[in-house]
Structure formats: structure tokens, C-alpha cells
Short mmCIF file of C-alpha atoms and ligand atoms in Angstrom, two decimals:
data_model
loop_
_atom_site.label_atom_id
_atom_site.label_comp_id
_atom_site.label_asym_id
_atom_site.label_seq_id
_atom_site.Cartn_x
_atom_site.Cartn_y
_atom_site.Cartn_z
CA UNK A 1 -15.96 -165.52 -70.30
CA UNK A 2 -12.40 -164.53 -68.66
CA UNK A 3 -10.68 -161.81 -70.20
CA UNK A 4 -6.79 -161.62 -68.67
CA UNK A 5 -6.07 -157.83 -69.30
CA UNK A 6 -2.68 -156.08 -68.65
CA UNK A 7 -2.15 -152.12 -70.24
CA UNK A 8 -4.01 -150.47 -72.66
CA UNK A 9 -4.25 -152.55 -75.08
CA UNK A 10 -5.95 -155.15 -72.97
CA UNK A 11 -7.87 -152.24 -71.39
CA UNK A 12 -9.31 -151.70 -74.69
CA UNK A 13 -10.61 -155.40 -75.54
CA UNK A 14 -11.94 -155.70 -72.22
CA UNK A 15 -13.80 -152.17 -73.31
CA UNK A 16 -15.25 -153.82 -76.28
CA UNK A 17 -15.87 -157.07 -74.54
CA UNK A 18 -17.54 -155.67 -71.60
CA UNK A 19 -20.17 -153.87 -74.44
CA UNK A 20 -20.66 -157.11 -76.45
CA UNK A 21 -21.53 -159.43 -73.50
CA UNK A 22 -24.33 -159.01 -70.59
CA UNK A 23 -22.12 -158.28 -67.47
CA UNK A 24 -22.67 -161.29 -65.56
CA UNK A 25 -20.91 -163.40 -68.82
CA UNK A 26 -17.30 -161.37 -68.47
CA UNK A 27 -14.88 -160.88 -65.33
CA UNK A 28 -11.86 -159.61 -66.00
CA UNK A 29 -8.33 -160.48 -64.42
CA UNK A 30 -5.30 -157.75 -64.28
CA UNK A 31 -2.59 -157.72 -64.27
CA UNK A 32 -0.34 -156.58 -60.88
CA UNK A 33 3.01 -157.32 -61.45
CA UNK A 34 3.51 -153.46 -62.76
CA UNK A 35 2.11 -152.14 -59.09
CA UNK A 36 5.14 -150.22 -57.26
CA UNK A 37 4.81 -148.08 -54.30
CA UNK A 38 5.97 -144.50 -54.95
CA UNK A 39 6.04 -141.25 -53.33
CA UNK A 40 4.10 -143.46 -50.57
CA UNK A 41 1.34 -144.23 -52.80
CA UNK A 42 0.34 -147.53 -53.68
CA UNK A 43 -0.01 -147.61 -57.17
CA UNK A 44 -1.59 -150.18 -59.66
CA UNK A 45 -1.34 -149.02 -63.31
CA UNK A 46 -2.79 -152.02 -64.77
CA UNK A 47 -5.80 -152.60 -62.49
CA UNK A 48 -6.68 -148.38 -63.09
CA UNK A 49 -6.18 -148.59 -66.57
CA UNK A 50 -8.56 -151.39 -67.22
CA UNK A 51 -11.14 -149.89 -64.50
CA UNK A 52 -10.82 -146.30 -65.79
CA UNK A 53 -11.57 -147.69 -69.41
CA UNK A 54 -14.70 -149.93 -68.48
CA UNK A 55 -15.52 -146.66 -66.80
CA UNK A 56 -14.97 -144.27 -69.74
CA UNK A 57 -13.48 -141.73 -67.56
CA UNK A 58 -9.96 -142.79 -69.47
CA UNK A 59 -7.54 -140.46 -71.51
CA UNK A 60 -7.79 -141.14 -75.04
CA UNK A 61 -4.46 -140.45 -76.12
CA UNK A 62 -2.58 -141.22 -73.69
CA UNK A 63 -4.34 -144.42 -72.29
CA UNK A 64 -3.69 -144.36 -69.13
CA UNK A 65 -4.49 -141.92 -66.11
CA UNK A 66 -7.54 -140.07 -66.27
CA UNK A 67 -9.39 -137.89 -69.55
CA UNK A 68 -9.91 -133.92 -68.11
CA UNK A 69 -6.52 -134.44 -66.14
CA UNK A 70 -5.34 -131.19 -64.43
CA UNK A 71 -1.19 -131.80 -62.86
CA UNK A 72 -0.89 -129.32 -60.49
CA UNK A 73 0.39 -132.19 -57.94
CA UNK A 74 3.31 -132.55 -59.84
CA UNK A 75 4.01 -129.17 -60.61
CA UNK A 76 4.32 -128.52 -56.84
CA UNK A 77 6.06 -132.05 -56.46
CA UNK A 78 8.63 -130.51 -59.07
CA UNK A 79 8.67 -127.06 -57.59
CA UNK A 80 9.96 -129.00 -54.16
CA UNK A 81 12.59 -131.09 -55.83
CA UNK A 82 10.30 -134.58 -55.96
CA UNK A 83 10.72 -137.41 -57.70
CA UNK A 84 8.80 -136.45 -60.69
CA UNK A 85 9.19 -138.91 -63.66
CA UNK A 86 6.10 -140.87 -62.95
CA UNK A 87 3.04 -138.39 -63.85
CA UNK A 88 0.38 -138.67 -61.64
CA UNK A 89 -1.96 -136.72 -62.57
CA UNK A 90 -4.68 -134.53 -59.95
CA UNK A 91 -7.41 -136.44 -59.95
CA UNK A 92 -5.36 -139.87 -60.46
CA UNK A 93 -3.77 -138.58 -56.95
CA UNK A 94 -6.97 -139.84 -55.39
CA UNK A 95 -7.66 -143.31 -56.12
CA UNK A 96 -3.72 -143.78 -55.45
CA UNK A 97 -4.06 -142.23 -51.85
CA UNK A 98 -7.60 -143.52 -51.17
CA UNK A 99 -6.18 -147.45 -52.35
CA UNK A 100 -2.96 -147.27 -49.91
CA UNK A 101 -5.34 -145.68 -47.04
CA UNK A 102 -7.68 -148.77 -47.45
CA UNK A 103 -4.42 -150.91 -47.90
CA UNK A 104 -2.81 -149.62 -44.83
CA UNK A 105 -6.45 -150.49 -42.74
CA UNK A 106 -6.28 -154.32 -44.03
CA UNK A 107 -7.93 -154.39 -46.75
CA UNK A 108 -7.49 -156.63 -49.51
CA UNK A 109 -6.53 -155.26 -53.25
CA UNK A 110 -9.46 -157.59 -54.41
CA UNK A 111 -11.85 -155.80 -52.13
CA UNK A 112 -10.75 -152.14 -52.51
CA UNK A 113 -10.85 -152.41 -56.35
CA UNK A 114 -14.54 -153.96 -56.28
CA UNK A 115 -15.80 -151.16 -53.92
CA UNK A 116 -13.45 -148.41 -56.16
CA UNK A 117 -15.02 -150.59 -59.56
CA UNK A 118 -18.20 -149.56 -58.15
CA UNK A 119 -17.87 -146.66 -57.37
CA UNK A 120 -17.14 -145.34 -60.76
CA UNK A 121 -20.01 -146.97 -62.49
CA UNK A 122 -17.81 -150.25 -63.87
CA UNK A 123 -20.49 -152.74 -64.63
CA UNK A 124 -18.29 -155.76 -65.03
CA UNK A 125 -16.54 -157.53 -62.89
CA UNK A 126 -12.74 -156.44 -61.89
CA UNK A 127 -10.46 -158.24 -60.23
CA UNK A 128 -6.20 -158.32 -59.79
CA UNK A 129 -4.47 -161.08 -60.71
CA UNK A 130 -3.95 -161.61 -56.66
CA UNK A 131 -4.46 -159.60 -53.57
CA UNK A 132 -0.68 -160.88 -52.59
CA UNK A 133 2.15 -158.82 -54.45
CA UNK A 134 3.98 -159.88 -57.28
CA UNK A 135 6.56 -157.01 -58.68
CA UNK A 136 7.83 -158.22 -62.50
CA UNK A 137 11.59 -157.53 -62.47
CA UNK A 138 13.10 -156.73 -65.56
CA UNK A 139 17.29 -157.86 -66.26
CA UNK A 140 18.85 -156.17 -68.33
CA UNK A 141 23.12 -155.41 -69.09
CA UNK A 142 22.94 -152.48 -66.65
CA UNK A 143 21.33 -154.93 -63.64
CA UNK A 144 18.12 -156.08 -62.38
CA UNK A 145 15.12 -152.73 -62.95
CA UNK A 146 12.11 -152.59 -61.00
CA UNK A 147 9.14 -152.49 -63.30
CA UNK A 148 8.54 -148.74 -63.97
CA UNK A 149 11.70 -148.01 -63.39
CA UNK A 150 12.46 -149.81 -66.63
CA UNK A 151 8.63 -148.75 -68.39
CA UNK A 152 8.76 -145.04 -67.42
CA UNK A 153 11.75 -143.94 -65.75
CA UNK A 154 14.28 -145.65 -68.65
CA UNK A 155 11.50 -145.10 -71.19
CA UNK A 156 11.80 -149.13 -71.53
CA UNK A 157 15.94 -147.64 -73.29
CA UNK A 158 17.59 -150.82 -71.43
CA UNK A 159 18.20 -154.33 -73.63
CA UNK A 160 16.12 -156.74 -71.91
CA UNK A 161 18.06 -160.13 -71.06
CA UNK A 162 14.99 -161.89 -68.86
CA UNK A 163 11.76 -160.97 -67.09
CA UNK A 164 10.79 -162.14 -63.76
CA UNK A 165 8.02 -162.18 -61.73
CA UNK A 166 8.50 -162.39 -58.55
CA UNK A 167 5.94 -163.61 -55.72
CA UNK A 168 3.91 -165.02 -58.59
CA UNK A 169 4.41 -168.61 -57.81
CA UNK A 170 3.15 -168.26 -54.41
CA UNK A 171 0.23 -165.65 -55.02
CA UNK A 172 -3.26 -166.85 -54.02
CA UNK A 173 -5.23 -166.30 -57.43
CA UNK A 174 -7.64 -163.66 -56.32
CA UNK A 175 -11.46 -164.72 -55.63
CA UNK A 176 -12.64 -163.72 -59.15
CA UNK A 177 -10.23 -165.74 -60.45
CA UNK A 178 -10.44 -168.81 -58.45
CA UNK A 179 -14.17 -168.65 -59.33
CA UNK A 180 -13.69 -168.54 -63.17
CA UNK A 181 -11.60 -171.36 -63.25
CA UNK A 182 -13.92 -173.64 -60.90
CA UNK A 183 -14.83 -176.74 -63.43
CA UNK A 184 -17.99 -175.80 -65.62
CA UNK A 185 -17.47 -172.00 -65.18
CA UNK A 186 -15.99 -170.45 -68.02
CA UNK A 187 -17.46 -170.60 -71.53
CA UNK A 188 -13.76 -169.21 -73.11
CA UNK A 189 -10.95 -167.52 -71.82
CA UNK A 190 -9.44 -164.38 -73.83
CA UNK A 191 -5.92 -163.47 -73.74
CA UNK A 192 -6.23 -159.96 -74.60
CA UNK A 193 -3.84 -157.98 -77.35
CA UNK A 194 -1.38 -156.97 -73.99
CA UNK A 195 2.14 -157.11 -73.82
CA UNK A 196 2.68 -161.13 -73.40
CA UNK A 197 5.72 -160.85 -71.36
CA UNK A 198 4.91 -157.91 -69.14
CA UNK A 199 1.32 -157.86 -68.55
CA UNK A 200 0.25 -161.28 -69.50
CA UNK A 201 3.46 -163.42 -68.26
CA UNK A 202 2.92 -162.50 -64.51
CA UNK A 203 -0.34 -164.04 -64.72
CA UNK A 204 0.35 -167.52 -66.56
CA UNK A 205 3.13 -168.12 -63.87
CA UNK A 206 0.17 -168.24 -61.26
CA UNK A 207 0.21 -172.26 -60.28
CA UNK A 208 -3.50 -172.20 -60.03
CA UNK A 209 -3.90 -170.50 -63.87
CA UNK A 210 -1.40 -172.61 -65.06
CA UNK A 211 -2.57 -175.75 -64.06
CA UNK A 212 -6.16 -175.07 -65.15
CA UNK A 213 -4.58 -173.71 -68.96
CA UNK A 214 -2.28 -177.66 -69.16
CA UNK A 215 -5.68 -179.56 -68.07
CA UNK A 216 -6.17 -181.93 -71.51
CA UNK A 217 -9.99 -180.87 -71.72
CA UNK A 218 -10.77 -177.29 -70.99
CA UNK A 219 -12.20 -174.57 -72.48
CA UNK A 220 -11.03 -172.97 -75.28
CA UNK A 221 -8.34 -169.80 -74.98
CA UNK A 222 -8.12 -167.12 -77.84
CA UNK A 223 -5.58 -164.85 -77.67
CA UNK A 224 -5.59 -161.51 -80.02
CA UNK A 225 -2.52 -160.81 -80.94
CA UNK A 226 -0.99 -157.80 -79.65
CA UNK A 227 1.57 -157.39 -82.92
CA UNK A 228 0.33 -156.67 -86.14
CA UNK A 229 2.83 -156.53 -89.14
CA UNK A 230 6.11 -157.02 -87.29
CA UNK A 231 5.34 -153.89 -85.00
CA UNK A 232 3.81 -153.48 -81.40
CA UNK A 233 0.49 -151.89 -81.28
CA UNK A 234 1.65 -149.83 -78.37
CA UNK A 235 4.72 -150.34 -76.25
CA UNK A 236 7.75 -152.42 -76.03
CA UNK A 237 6.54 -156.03 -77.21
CA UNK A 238 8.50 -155.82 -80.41
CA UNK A 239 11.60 -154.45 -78.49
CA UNK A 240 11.75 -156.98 -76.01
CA UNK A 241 10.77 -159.75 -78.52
CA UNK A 242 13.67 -158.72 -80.27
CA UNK A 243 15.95 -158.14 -77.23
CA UNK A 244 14.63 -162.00 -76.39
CA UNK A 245 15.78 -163.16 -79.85
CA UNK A 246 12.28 -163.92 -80.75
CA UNK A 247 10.53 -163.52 -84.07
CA UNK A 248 8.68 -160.30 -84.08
CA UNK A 249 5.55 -161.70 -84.78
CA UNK A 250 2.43 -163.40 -83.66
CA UNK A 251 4.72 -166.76 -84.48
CA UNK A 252 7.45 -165.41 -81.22
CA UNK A 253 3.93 -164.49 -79.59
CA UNK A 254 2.99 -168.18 -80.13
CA UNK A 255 5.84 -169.50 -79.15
CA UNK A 256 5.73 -168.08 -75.49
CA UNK A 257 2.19 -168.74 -75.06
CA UNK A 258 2.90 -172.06 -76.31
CA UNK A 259 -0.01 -174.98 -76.24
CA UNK A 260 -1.97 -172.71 -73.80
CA UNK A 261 -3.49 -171.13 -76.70
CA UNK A 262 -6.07 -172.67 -79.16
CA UNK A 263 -7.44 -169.77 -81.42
CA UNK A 264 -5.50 -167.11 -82.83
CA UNK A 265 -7.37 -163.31 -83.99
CA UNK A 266 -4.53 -161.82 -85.97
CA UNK A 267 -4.57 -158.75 -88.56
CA UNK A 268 -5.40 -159.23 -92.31
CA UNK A 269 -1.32 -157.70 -92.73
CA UNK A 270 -0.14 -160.99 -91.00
CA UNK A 271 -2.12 -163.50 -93.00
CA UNK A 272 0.59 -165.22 -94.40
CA UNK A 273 1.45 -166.33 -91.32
CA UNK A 274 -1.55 -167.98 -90.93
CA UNK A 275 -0.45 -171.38 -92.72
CA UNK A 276 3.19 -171.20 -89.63
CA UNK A 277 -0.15 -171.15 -86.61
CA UNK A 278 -2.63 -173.63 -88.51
CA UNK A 279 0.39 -176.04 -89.02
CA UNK A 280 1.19 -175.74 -84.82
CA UNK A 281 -2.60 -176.51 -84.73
CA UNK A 282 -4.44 -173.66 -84.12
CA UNK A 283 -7.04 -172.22 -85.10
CA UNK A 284 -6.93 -168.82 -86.74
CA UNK A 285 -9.13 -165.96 -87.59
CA UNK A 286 -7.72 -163.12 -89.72
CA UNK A 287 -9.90 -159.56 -88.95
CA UNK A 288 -9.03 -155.48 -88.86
CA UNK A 289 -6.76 -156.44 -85.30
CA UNK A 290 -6.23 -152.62 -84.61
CA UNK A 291 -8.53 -150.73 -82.37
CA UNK A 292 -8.78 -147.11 -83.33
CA UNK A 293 -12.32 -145.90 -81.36
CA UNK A 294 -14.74 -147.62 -79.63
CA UNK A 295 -16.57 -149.08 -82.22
CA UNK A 296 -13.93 -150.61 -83.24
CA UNK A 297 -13.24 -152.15 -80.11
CA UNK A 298 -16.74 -153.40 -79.89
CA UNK A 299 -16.44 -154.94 -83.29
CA UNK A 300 -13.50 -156.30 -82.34
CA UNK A 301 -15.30 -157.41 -79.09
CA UNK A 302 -17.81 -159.36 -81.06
CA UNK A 303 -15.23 -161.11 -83.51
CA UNK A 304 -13.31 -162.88 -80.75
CA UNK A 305 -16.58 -163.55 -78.78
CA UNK A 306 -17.65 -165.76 -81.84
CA UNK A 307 -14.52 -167.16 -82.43
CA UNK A 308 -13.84 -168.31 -78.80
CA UNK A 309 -17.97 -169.74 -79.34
CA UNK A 310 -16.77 -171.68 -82.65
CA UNK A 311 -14.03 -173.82 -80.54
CA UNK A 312 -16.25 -174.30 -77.60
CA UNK A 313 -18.35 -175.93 -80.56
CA UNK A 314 -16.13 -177.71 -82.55
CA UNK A 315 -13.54 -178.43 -79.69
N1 FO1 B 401 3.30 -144.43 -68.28
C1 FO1 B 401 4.26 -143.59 -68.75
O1 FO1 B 401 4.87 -143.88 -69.78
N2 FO1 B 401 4.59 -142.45 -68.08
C2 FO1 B 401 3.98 -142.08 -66.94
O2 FO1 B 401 4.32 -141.04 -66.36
C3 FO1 B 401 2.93 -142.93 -66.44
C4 FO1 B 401 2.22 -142.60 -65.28
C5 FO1 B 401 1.15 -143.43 -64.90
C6 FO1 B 401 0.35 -143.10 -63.81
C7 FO1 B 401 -0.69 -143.91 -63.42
C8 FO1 B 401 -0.98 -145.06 -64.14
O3 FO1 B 401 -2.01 -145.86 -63.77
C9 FO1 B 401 -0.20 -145.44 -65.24
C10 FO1 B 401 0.87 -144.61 -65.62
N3 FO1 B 401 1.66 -144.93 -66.72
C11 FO1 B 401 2.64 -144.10 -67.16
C12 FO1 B 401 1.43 -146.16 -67.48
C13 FO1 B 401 2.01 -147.35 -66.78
O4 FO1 B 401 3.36 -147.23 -66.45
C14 FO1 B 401 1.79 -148.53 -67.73
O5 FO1 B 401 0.49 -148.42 -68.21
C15 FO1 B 401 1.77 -149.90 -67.11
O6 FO1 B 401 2.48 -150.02 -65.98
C16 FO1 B 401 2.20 -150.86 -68.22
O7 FO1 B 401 1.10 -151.14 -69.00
#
């Protein structure tokens, strides 16, 4: 199965996914339209999120960066007038400087985040979206924001009046990718409970992924939704959903993800809305959505896995 995984929410599926299946039956795609380079680093929040949650050395709380996090770095960055609002924290520093050293020899993004996957013990395989840069652009009234600069910087304060993602159209779909969608690969592909617009969005606007989610017969694709009861999980799906106009709801969810979407896993609060998704002809299943620890995530996990399993049957 393909999982396509953006922040921490999709961090957290893939978590529970990568338990519930033997490792070679899962690869997971990330997201890179969030990567920036700062402070000369080159930075991919998505891509360490997912890999430093399949590795268990993630923060908890926060969900991203690193668990046992020490931020002396950016006490001295502050101390010498830095650019501070983008915490990084001590030993984050390392996989940032050790990915843009690699970077800067040739390597590929696909190849330094197997040999970094590796590394820290992540059985599953992890891949980016593309080894060829795509940067998601937000517009809003006050202009055109980089990514974080919008996420982080403006704490995501901006209206948003259109996303775009640029370079995605002519990214090469990484080698992990290209694999999973070769004909007779994929038993299901899961759209995991990320933000659609900012971590998912990048991805569909891949020609290659496209094509293979318009083909008439293909596998089946569940998506979880990533907002239960009218609210965001985590993050700025409902603001931008709202900002976009869109019904804050699985059904606006559904509406951007369009036919490329067959099953839906929503939360038992959102099961009137059931009826709306069966009568646009998909399937639904209706479970505890939220993912509070890991067994949850697992249980999750193993919800979808059988759900995505019922379509391949039924088709
Ligand atoms: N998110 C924040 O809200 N504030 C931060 O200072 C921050 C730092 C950071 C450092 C490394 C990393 O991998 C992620 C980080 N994030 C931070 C999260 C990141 O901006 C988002 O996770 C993604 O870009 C969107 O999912």
C-alpha cells in the first residue's frame, strides 16, 4: 500500500500503518512542497516529521522536531541577532546540516533520506514526493508568502486567497513513487488525515500521480479525513477551508479531492454527513478518527487497512 503523508497528522497514520502492515506492503510518499532553505540549511519539515515518527525519536507534543530536544543553537542564534522564528532545535541542527552537505555533493533528496531513513532504524520505506524542488506558495491580501513564512513566521495570521505549488508540474515523481504506481503494484493507496491543500495538494498536481489517480480502473484510494466536527485536527485546514469559501467539513475535503477518492474514514461526530459522501458515491466508514497515542494510531492503522481491502474486493 501507498500512504501520501504531509505533517503530523499524516506522520501519525503512516505511524500506525507502518505497525499494522509487514514493511515490504507500505512506502510512504511526503510531502516537499514545505522544504525552504534557511539560515543555509536545507530543510524538509515534512519528510523529518514522517521519518522521525516511523522512528519514534519524535516530540509528542509538539509533533515535529525531535523528543529530548535541547535549543542551545538558537539561544546563541538569538544572542547574535539571527533570524530566530523557525526553532530548530540541537539535535534537529544535524540532520538539517548533514542533508544540505550531502545536497551540496550531488546527491539526490531520494537518496539522502533512504540512507538518513536508515540510519535511524525506519523500517519502512520513505521517500519525497520528488528529488526536484517544488516550494507551495501561499497568496494571500498582503502578497504572495513563501511556505513557512506563512506556517511559522505569520503563525498561518494571513487570509489565504490561493495556494500554489510551484515546480510541481514538472517534478520527476521520485523512484518510490514511480514504482508504486507501476500497473499491478499497489494493493490501495491512503490519503492520510494531512492538510489537503498544503501537504497533500503539492502531491496530486504531480502529472505522473495524477494521471495514475483519473485512470478508469485502478486501485482503490481512501482518504481519512483530516476534519472531524467542523474543526482541524491540528493546523490551518479549517482556516484556509474557510478563507477558500469551502464547507468546513469532510464534504469541502471531498470536494477538492474530487473523484480521486473512493472510500471515506470519517469520525462518528460527522456521521450525518455520511448520506452528502454516499450520495457522491463513495464509500464511507464512520470510526473514533482522532489519534490520541499510539494505539490509537495503530487501531486506526488497521481500520483503514480493511477498508481500503473491502473496495479492492468489491470494486
Ligand atoms: N512549526 C512551527 O510552528 N514552528 C517552528 O518553529 C517549527 C520548526 C520546525 C523545525 C523543523 C521541522 O521539521 C518542522 C518545524 N515546524 C515548525 C513544523 C513545520 O513548519 C510544519 O510541520 C510543516 O512545514 C507543515 O506540516
Amino acid at each position: 500500500m501507498l500512504a501520501l503523508a504531509g505533517g503530523v497528522g499524516g506522520a501519525r497514520l503512516a505511524h500506525g500503518l507502518a505497525r499494522e502492515l509487514p514493511s515490504g506492503e507500505l512506502a510512504v510518499v511526503v510531502n516537499t512542497g514545505d522544504d525552504f532553505e534557511h539560515l543555509g540549511l536545507a530543510i524538509s519539515p515534512d519528510l523529518d516529521t514522517v521519518m522521525y515518527t516511523l522512528a519514534g525519536l519524535a516530540d509528542r507534543a509538539r509533533g515535529w522536531g525531535r523528543a529530548d530536544e535541547s535549543w542551545h543553537f538558537m539561544q546563541a542564534l538569538r544572542d547574535l541577532g539571527g533570524d530566530d522564528w523557525f526553532n530548530l532545535g540541537d539535535r534537529d541542527l544535524a540532520l538539517h546540516v548533514l542533508r544540505g552537505e550531502r545536497l551540496r555533493q550531488g546527491q539526490s533528496l531520494e537518496t539522502v533520506t533512504a540512507d538518513i531513513g536508515i540510519r535511524m532504524g525506519v523500517q519502512v520505506p520513505v521517500a519525497p514526493m520528488s528529488s526536484h524542488p517544488v516550494r507551495t506558495r501561499i497568496q494571500t491580501d498582503a502578497g504572495e508568502l513563501a511556505f513557512q513564512d506563512y506556517f511559522v513566521r505569520l503563525h498561518c495570521e494571513p487570509a489565504v486567497r490561493g495556494i500554489r505549488y510551484v515546480g510541481a508540474a514538472e517534478a520527476q515523481p521520485s523512484a518510490l513513487l514511480t514504482e508504486c504506481l507501476a500497473p499491478g503494484n499497489l494493493a490501495a493507496l491512503i490519503v492520510c488525515p494531512s492538510n489537503p491543500w498544503l501537504s497533500i495538494g503539492p502531491m496530486l498536481a504531480m502529472p505522473a500521480l495524477d494521471a495514475w489517480l483519473q485512470q478508469p480502473e485502478r486501485p482503490p484510494v481512501v482518504a481519512v479525513s483530516p476534519i472531524i466536527a467542523g474543526a482541524a485536527v491540528k493546523g490551518p485546514a479549517a482556516r484556509i477551508m474557510a478563507d477558500l469559501g469551502l464547507p468546513v467539513s469532510v464534504i469541502g475535503v471531498s470536494e477538492f479531492y474530487g473523484d480521486r477518492v473512493d472510500g471515506w474514514v470519517i469520525d462518528h461526530a460527522d456521521a450525518a454527513l455520511a448520506p452528502v459522501l454516499r450520495g457522491q458515491g463513495k464509500a464511507v466508514y464512520l470510526t473514533d478518527a482522532l489519534m490520541r497515542d499510539e494505539p490509537d494510531r495503530a487501531r486506526l492503522a488497521a481500520e483503514v487497512i480493511a477498508f481500503a481491502r473491502s473496495l479492492a474486493r468489491h470494486g
